[in-house]
C-alpha cells in the first residue's frame, strides 16, 4: 500500500514538473493510476519518524509518502498528532504486491519549490526506512566475520586478559561503530575484506575507551551488567584497556595502509583529548554549550567519523567522498551522544542498561542541564549549579522539573535532529543502494531510540 498526502493547507505546487515526470516514469511498474498525485506532493523534506510506529512497518508493502513541514507527518492513520483530520485528504494506492524495498529505491529527486515557502531546494521525496534488525541482516555475513576476528585477536596467554576482555566484548551493545564501517565500505562499492579488519579495530578501540571511562567515572553498571572495574578492580580494567589499544594497533599494521594508520592514530589521540576535556568540565557549572559540543566531537563522534571515513579510504574514492563519509560519521556520532544525554534523564534504567541520572550524579554538565541553567530563574539555576558542583541526585526532582519547564530536552533533541539531517545530506554523493538506505535509516535510528 502506498499513501500520498496533499494537505489543503499548502496549495503551492512544485515547479519543473517535466523533470519529475521523467523520474516518475521509472516507477511505472508500481501500477499507480495517476502519477500526477506524486508530482503534486507539496513538501517532502527528510522523512521524520517522530510518530512512526512498528504497526505501520508490519503492514504488507507499506511505504509512507510524507508531506512534512515543521516535523509534522500528514498521516491520518498512523500519527496521533496528525493535522489531517478527514479521510478525503489522503489518496491510497495499491502497488500490486511489490515489496516496499523495491518499489521506490531511486525516488530521491531534487526540485525547486514554488512560492511562499522557505528556500528548501533539495529534499528527499521519500525515504523508505529499514528497521535495525533488517540493517543487521544486510551486514550479517560481514559482521559474523568481524565477530570471528575479534574472538581470535582477543586471545592472550594471560588468563586475566582473556577473562576481562571477553567479558566486556561479550556484554552486549549495538556494535554500531563496526556496523557503520562495514556499511559505508559496501555503500562505497568496496569488494575486499579489509573492512572486516577496520570494523574489528574500531570495536577494540571503542571497548578500550569504555574500560577507561568506567574507571574514571567510577561506574558500576554498563549494558545491564556490572562494569569490569567493579568485578576485577580499577587496575585490571585500565591495563586490559591498554591491551586492547595496543592490539588494535597491531591489527592496523596488518591492514597495510599508512592512510588507515594515520586516521586511526589521530582518532585515538583526539579521543584521549576529549576524555581530558570532559574531566575539566566535570563539576563546572559554567561549562558552555560550545565547550560541551567540543567534548562530544572529540570523545564520541570522532570514532564514528573514523569508522565511516575508512570505508571510503579502503575503496580508494576521491577526497570529496572521503570527506563526505567523515562528515556523515561526525554528525551521526554527535546526534547519538546528544540523544544519550536526553536518555540519561528520560530512559528506563533496565532498558538503558545503566542508572538513570548517572551523568548528573557524576557532576557532568550535559546539554539538557546547560540549557536548563541558561533558561532558569536565579533560584532554580542555583539548584542546578549546585547539583553540578556537588554531584549526586539529592535534588533530582527539582532538576527534572527545571529541565521540563525550560524545554531543555526538546532543545537537545532538535539539535540532534539537525545533526541527523546533516548526516543524511552527506550521503548524497553515494549511489543508491540497500547499503546507502541502511545508512540513512541508521541516522534516524540514532535519534529515535529508547536505549
Short mmCIF file of C-alpha atoms in Angstrom, two decimals, residues 30-310:
data_model
loop_
_atom_site.label_atom_id
_atom_site.label_comp_id
_atom_site.label_asym_id
_atom_site.label_seq_id
_atom_site.Cartn_x
_atom_site.Cartn_y
_atom_site.Cartn_z
CA UNK A 30 4.07 0.27 -9.36
CA UNK A 31 0.82 0.48 -11.39
CA UNK A 32 -0.14 3.86 -9.97
CA UNK A 33 -3.27 5.04 -11.75
CA UNK A 34 -2.26 8.69 -11.69
CA UNK A 35 1.35 9.91 -11.46
CA UNK A 36 0.12 13.47 -11.09
CA UNK A 37 -0.65 12.80 -7.42
CA UNK A 38 3.02 12.03 -6.81
CA UNK A 39 4.03 15.18 -8.66
CA UNK A 40 1.74 17.32 -6.54
CA UNK A 41 3.17 16.38 -3.17
CA UNK A 42 3.97 19.79 -1.73
CA UNK A 43 6.91 19.45 0.61
CA UNK A 44 8.72 16.18 1.19
CA UNK A 45 11.76 17.02 3.27
CA UNK A 46 13.70 14.45 5.20
CA UNK A 47 11.35 11.74 6.37
CA UNK A 48 10.77 12.15 10.09
CA UNK A 49 9.82 9.08 12.12
CA UNK A 50 8.93 11.01 15.25
CA UNK A 51 5.43 9.46 15.22
CA UNK A 52 6.31 6.37 13.19
CA UNK A 53 5.40 3.09 14.85
CA UNK A 54 6.01 -0.60 14.30
CA UNK A 55 2.37 -1.23 13.39
CA UNK A 56 2.96 0.74 10.22
CA UNK A 57 6.03 -1.30 9.34
CA UNK A 58 4.15 -4.52 9.96
CA UNK A 59 1.67 -3.78 7.17
CA UNK A 60 2.45 -5.59 3.95
CA UNK A 61 4.33 -3.48 1.43
CA UNK A 62 3.86 -0.26 3.40
CA UNK A 63 5.52 2.89 2.12
CA UNK A 64 4.53 6.24 3.58
CA UNK A 65 4.82 9.34 1.44
CA UNK A 66 5.01 12.34 3.72
CA UNK A 67 4.18 15.96 3.10
CA UNK A 68 6.22 17.24 6.00
CA UNK A 69 6.94 20.70 7.29
CA UNK A 70 7.83 21.68 10.85
CA UNK A 71 8.27 17.99 11.64
CA UNK A 72 4.66 17.05 11.03
CA UNK A 73 3.70 13.83 9.30
CA UNK A 74 0.38 14.12 7.49
CA UNK A 75 -0.98 10.64 8.00
CA UNK A 76 -4.47 10.29 9.36
CA UNK A 77 -3.97 6.62 10.17
CA UNK A 78 -0.60 6.37 11.92
CA UNK A 79 0.12 9.71 13.57
CA UNK A 80 -1.69 10.62 16.77
CA UNK A 81 -0.70 14.25 16.25
CA UNK A 82 -1.74 14.34 12.61
CA UNK A 83 -3.13 17.70 11.42
CA UNK A 84 -5.05 15.92 8.63
CA UNK A 85 -8.49 15.07 10.03
CA UNK A 86 -10.59 13.91 7.07
CA UNK A 87 -10.09 10.71 5.06
CA UNK A 88 -10.54 12.52 1.76
CA UNK A 89 -7.26 14.36 2.41
CA UNK A 90 -5.46 11.08 1.68
CA UNK A 91 -5.21 9.13 -1.54
CA UNK A 92 -4.46 5.43 -1.29
CA UNK A 93 -2.86 3.28 -4.00
CA UNK A 94 -2.02 -0.41 -4.08
CA UNK A 95 1.27 -1.32 -5.80
CA UNK A 96 0.17 -4.85 -6.75
CA UNK A 97 2.25 -6.73 -4.22
CA UNK A 98 5.61 -5.09 -4.86
CA UNK A 99 7.81 -5.16 -1.77
CA UNK A 100 8.48 -1.77 -0.24
CA UNK A 101 12.25 -2.03 -0.59
CA UNK A 102 11.95 -2.47 -4.35
CA UNK A 103 9.20 0.00 -5.15
CA UNK A 104 10.86 3.39 -4.89
CA UNK A 105 14.50 2.52 -4.48
CA UNK A 106 15.56 5.52 -6.56
CA UNK A 107 12.88 8.03 -5.65
CA UNK A 108 15.26 10.76 -4.43
CA UNK A 109 14.73 13.85 -6.57
CA UNK A 110 15.80 17.49 -6.31
CA UNK A 111 13.35 20.17 -7.39
CA UNK A 112 12.58 23.83 -6.94
CA UNK A 113 9.64 24.67 -4.71
CA UNK A 114 7.29 27.35 -5.99
CA UNK A 115 6.44 30.43 -3.95
CA UNK A 116 5.63 31.09 -0.35
CA UNK A 117 7.80 28.52 1.40
CA UNK A 118 11.30 28.67 2.85
CA UNK A 119 14.06 28.23 0.26
CA UNK A 120 14.35 24.47 0.52
CA UNK A 121 16.00 23.42 -2.73
CA UNK A 122 17.00 19.86 -2.13
CA UNK A 123 14.82 17.38 -0.36
CA UNK A 124 14.01 13.70 -0.13
CA UNK A 125 10.79 12.80 -1.88
CA UNK A 126 10.61 9.53 0.01
CA UNK A 127 12.80 7.70 2.43
CA UNK A 128 11.98 4.04 2.90
CA UNK A 129 13.38 3.17 6.30
CA UNK A 130 14.86 -0.14 7.40
CA UNK A 131 14.49 -1.23 10.98
CA UNK A 132 17.64 -2.05 12.93
CA UNK A 133 17.24 -5.81 12.58
CA UNK A 134 16.93 -5.51 8.80
CA UNK A 135 20.11 -3.43 8.73
CA UNK A 136 21.95 -6.03 10.78
CA UNK A 137 20.74 -8.75 8.42
CA UNK A 138 22.08 -6.79 5.46
CA UNK A 139 25.56 -6.82 7.03
CA UNK A 140 25.19 -10.20 8.72
CA UNK A 141 27.89 -12.07 6.79
CA UNK A 142 30.39 -9.26 7.27
CA UNK A 143 29.51 -8.90 10.95
CA UNK A 144 29.98 -12.62 11.54
CA UNK A 145 33.46 -12.28 10.06
CA UNK A 146 34.11 -9.32 12.39
CA UNK A 147 32.98 -11.27 15.44
CA UNK A 148 35.17 -14.22 14.50
CA UNK A 149 38.18 -11.93 14.04
CA UNK A 150 37.51 -10.24 17.38
CA UNK A 151 37.47 -13.58 19.16
CA UNK A 152 40.76 -14.62 17.54
CA UNK A 153 42.54 -11.35 18.25
CA UNK A 154 41.34 -11.17 21.86
CA UNK A 155 43.43 -14.20 22.71
CA UNK A 156 46.28 -13.74 25.15
CA UNK A 157 48.44 -16.10 27.18
CA UNK A 158 47.50 -14.05 30.23
CA UNK A 159 44.34 -15.56 31.70
CA UNK A 160 43.05 -12.34 33.26
CA UNK A 161 43.22 -10.54 29.91
CA UNK A 162 41.16 -13.30 28.30
CA UNK A 163 38.58 -13.22 31.08
CA UNK A 164 38.12 -9.49 31.30
CA UNK A 165 38.29 -8.71 27.58
CA UNK A 166 35.77 -11.41 26.68
CA UNK A 167 33.52 -10.15 29.49
CA UNK A 168 33.38 -6.61 28.15
CA UNK A 169 33.28 -7.56 24.45
CA UNK A 170 30.53 -10.09 25.11
CA UNK A 171 28.40 -7.85 27.30
CA UNK A 172 26.06 -6.77 24.52
CA UNK A 173 25.85 -3.38 22.87
CA UNK A 174 24.72 -2.43 19.40
CA UNK A 175 28.13 -2.80 17.69
CA UNK A 176 27.09 0.37 15.88
CA UNK A 177 30.59 1.65 15.09
CA UNK A 178 31.84 -1.54 13.41
CA UNK A 179 28.48 -1.84 11.65
CA UNK A 180 28.97 1.65 10.21
CA UNK A 181 32.45 0.74 8.97
CA UNK A 182 31.03 -2.27 7.15
CA UNK A 183 28.02 -0.47 5.66
CA UNK A 184 29.98 2.56 4.44
CA UNK A 185 32.59 0.35 2.78
CA UNK A 186 29.88 -1.59 0.95
CA UNK A 187 27.95 1.58 0.10
CA UNK A 188 31.15 2.95 -1.46
CA UNK A 189 31.46 -0.21 -3.57
CA UNK A 190 34.25 -1.96 -1.68
CA UNK A 191 34.61 -5.64 -2.62
CA UNK A 192 37.59 -6.71 -0.50
CA UNK A 193 37.80 -7.96 3.08
CA UNK A 194 39.92 -5.33 4.85
CA UNK A 195 36.74 -3.62 6.03
CA UNK A 196 36.35 -6.55 8.43
CA UNK A 197 39.72 -5.67 9.99
CA UNK A 198 38.74 -2.00 10.20
CA UNK A 199 35.45 -2.85 11.92
CA UNK A 200 37.20 -5.07 14.48
CA UNK A 201 39.83 -2.40 15.15
CA UNK A 202 37.14 0.22 15.70
CA UNK A 203 35.35 -2.07 18.17
CA UNK A 204 38.61 -2.72 20.07
CA UNK A 205 39.29 1.00 20.37
CA UNK A 206 35.72 1.65 21.50
CA UNK A 207 35.88 -1.12 24.10
CA UNK A 208 39.18 0.21 25.44
CA UNK A 209 37.62 3.64 25.90
CA UNK A 210 34.69 2.06 27.79
CA UNK A 211 37.03 0.30 30.20
CA UNK A 212 38.92 3.52 30.89
CA UNK A 213 35.69 5.58 31.09
CA UNK A 214 34.19 3.32 33.72
CA UNK A 215 37.28 3.65 35.88
CA UNK A 216 37.38 7.44 35.58
CA UNK A 217 33.63 7.74 36.19
CA UNK A 218 33.64 5.11 38.95
CA UNK A 219 30.71 3.43 37.19
CA UNK A 220 29.33 0.16 38.47
CA UNK A 221 26.84 -0.70 35.72
CA UNK A 222 27.03 -0.82 31.91
CA UNK A 223 24.72 -2.53 29.44
CA UNK A 224 22.79 -4.01 32.33
CA UNK A 225 25.83 -5.76 33.83
CA UNK A 226 28.44 -4.92 36.41
CA UNK A 227 31.31 -2.95 34.93
CA UNK A 228 34.65 -4.73 34.54
CA UNK A 229 36.28 -2.44 37.10
CA UNK A 230 33.56 -3.36 39.58
CA UNK A 231 34.30 -7.06 39.06
CA UNK A 232 38.10 -7.12 38.71
CA UNK A 233 39.12 -3.71 40.08
CA UNK A 234 40.38 -0.50 38.51
CA UNK A 235 43.95 -1.63 37.88
CA UNK A 236 42.93 -4.69 35.87
CA UNK A 237 40.38 -2.69 33.86
CA UNK A 238 42.89 0.00 32.93
CA UNK A 239 45.57 -2.49 31.94
CA UNK A 240 43.24 -4.60 29.81
CA UNK A 241 42.07 -1.39 28.16
CA UNK A 242 45.71 -0.71 27.33
CA UNK A 243 45.97 -4.25 25.91
CA UNK A 244 43.03 -3.62 23.60
CA UNK A 245 44.54 -0.35 22.41
CA UNK A 246 47.88 -1.99 21.65
CA UNK A 247 46.22 -4.98 19.97
CA UNK A 248 44.24 -2.60 17.75
CA UNK A 249 47.49 -1.01 16.60
CA UNK A 250 48.90 -4.43 15.76
CA UNK A 251 45.84 -5.01 13.61
CA UNK A 252 46.25 -1.62 11.92
CA UNK A 253 49.67 -2.73 10.73
CA UNK A 254 48.10 -5.86 9.24
CA UNK A 255 45.83 -3.71 7.07
CA UNK A 256 48.95 -2.40 5.35
CA UNK A 257 47.85 1.18 4.75
CA UNK A 258 49.62 4.26 6.08
CA UNK A 259 46.43 6.26 5.48
CA UNK A 260 44.50 3.90 7.74
CA UNK A 261 47.23 4.17 10.36
CA UNK A 262 47.16 7.96 10.12
CA UNK A 263 43.39 8.23 10.58
CA UNK A 264 43.15 5.75 13.45
CA UNK A 265 46.20 7.03 15.34
CA UNK A 266 44.86 10.58 15.09
CA UNK A 267 41.47 9.34 16.22
CA UNK A 268 42.77 7.68 19.37
CA UNK A 269 44.69 10.84 20.21
CA UNK A 270 41.62 13.05 19.76
CA UNK A 271 39.52 10.67 21.88
CA UNK A 272 42.08 10.93 24.69
CA UNK A 273 41.96 14.73 24.44
CA UNK A 274 38.16 14.55 24.63
CA UNK A 275 38.38 12.50 27.81
CA UNK A 276 40.61 15.12 29.39
CA UNK A 277 38.30 17.94 28.24
CA UNK A 278 35.35 16.14 29.83
CA UNK A 279 37.33 15.76 33.04
CA UNK A 280 37.96 19.52 33.06
CA UNK A 281 34.26 20.20 32.54
CA UNK A 282 33.20 17.92 35.41
CA UNK A 283 31.68 19.82 38.36
CA UNK A 284 31.96 23.08 36.38
CA UNK A 285 28.51 24.74 36.11
CA UNK A 286 29.98 27.42 33.82
CA UNK A 287 30.57 24.89 31.04
CA UNK A 288 29.19 26.45 27.87
CA UNK A 289 27.31 24.73 25.07
CA UNK A 290 30.30 25.31 22.80
CA UNK A 291 32.70 23.65 25.26
CA UNK A 292 30.36 20.75 25.70
CA UNK A 293 29.97 20.21 21.94
CA UNK A 294 33.76 20.15 21.65
CA UNK A 295 33.81 17.27 24.14
CA UNK A 296 31.16 15.37 22.14
CA UNK A 297 33.04 15.84 18.87
CA UNK A 298 36.31 14.65 20.37
CA UNK A 299 35.21 11.95 22.79
CA UNK A 300 32.32 10.31 20.94
CA UNK A 301 31.82 11.50 17.37
CA UNK A 302 35.47 11.16 16.35
CA UNK A 303 35.37 7.35 16.33
CA UNK A 304 32.13 7.39 14.34
CA UNK A 305 33.87 9.71 11.89
CA UNK A 306 36.89 7.43 11.54
CA UNK A 307 34.78 4.29 11.08
CA UNK A 308 32.87 5.89 8.21
CA UNK A 309 35.82 7.68 6.62
CA UNK A 310 37.83 4.48 6.41
#
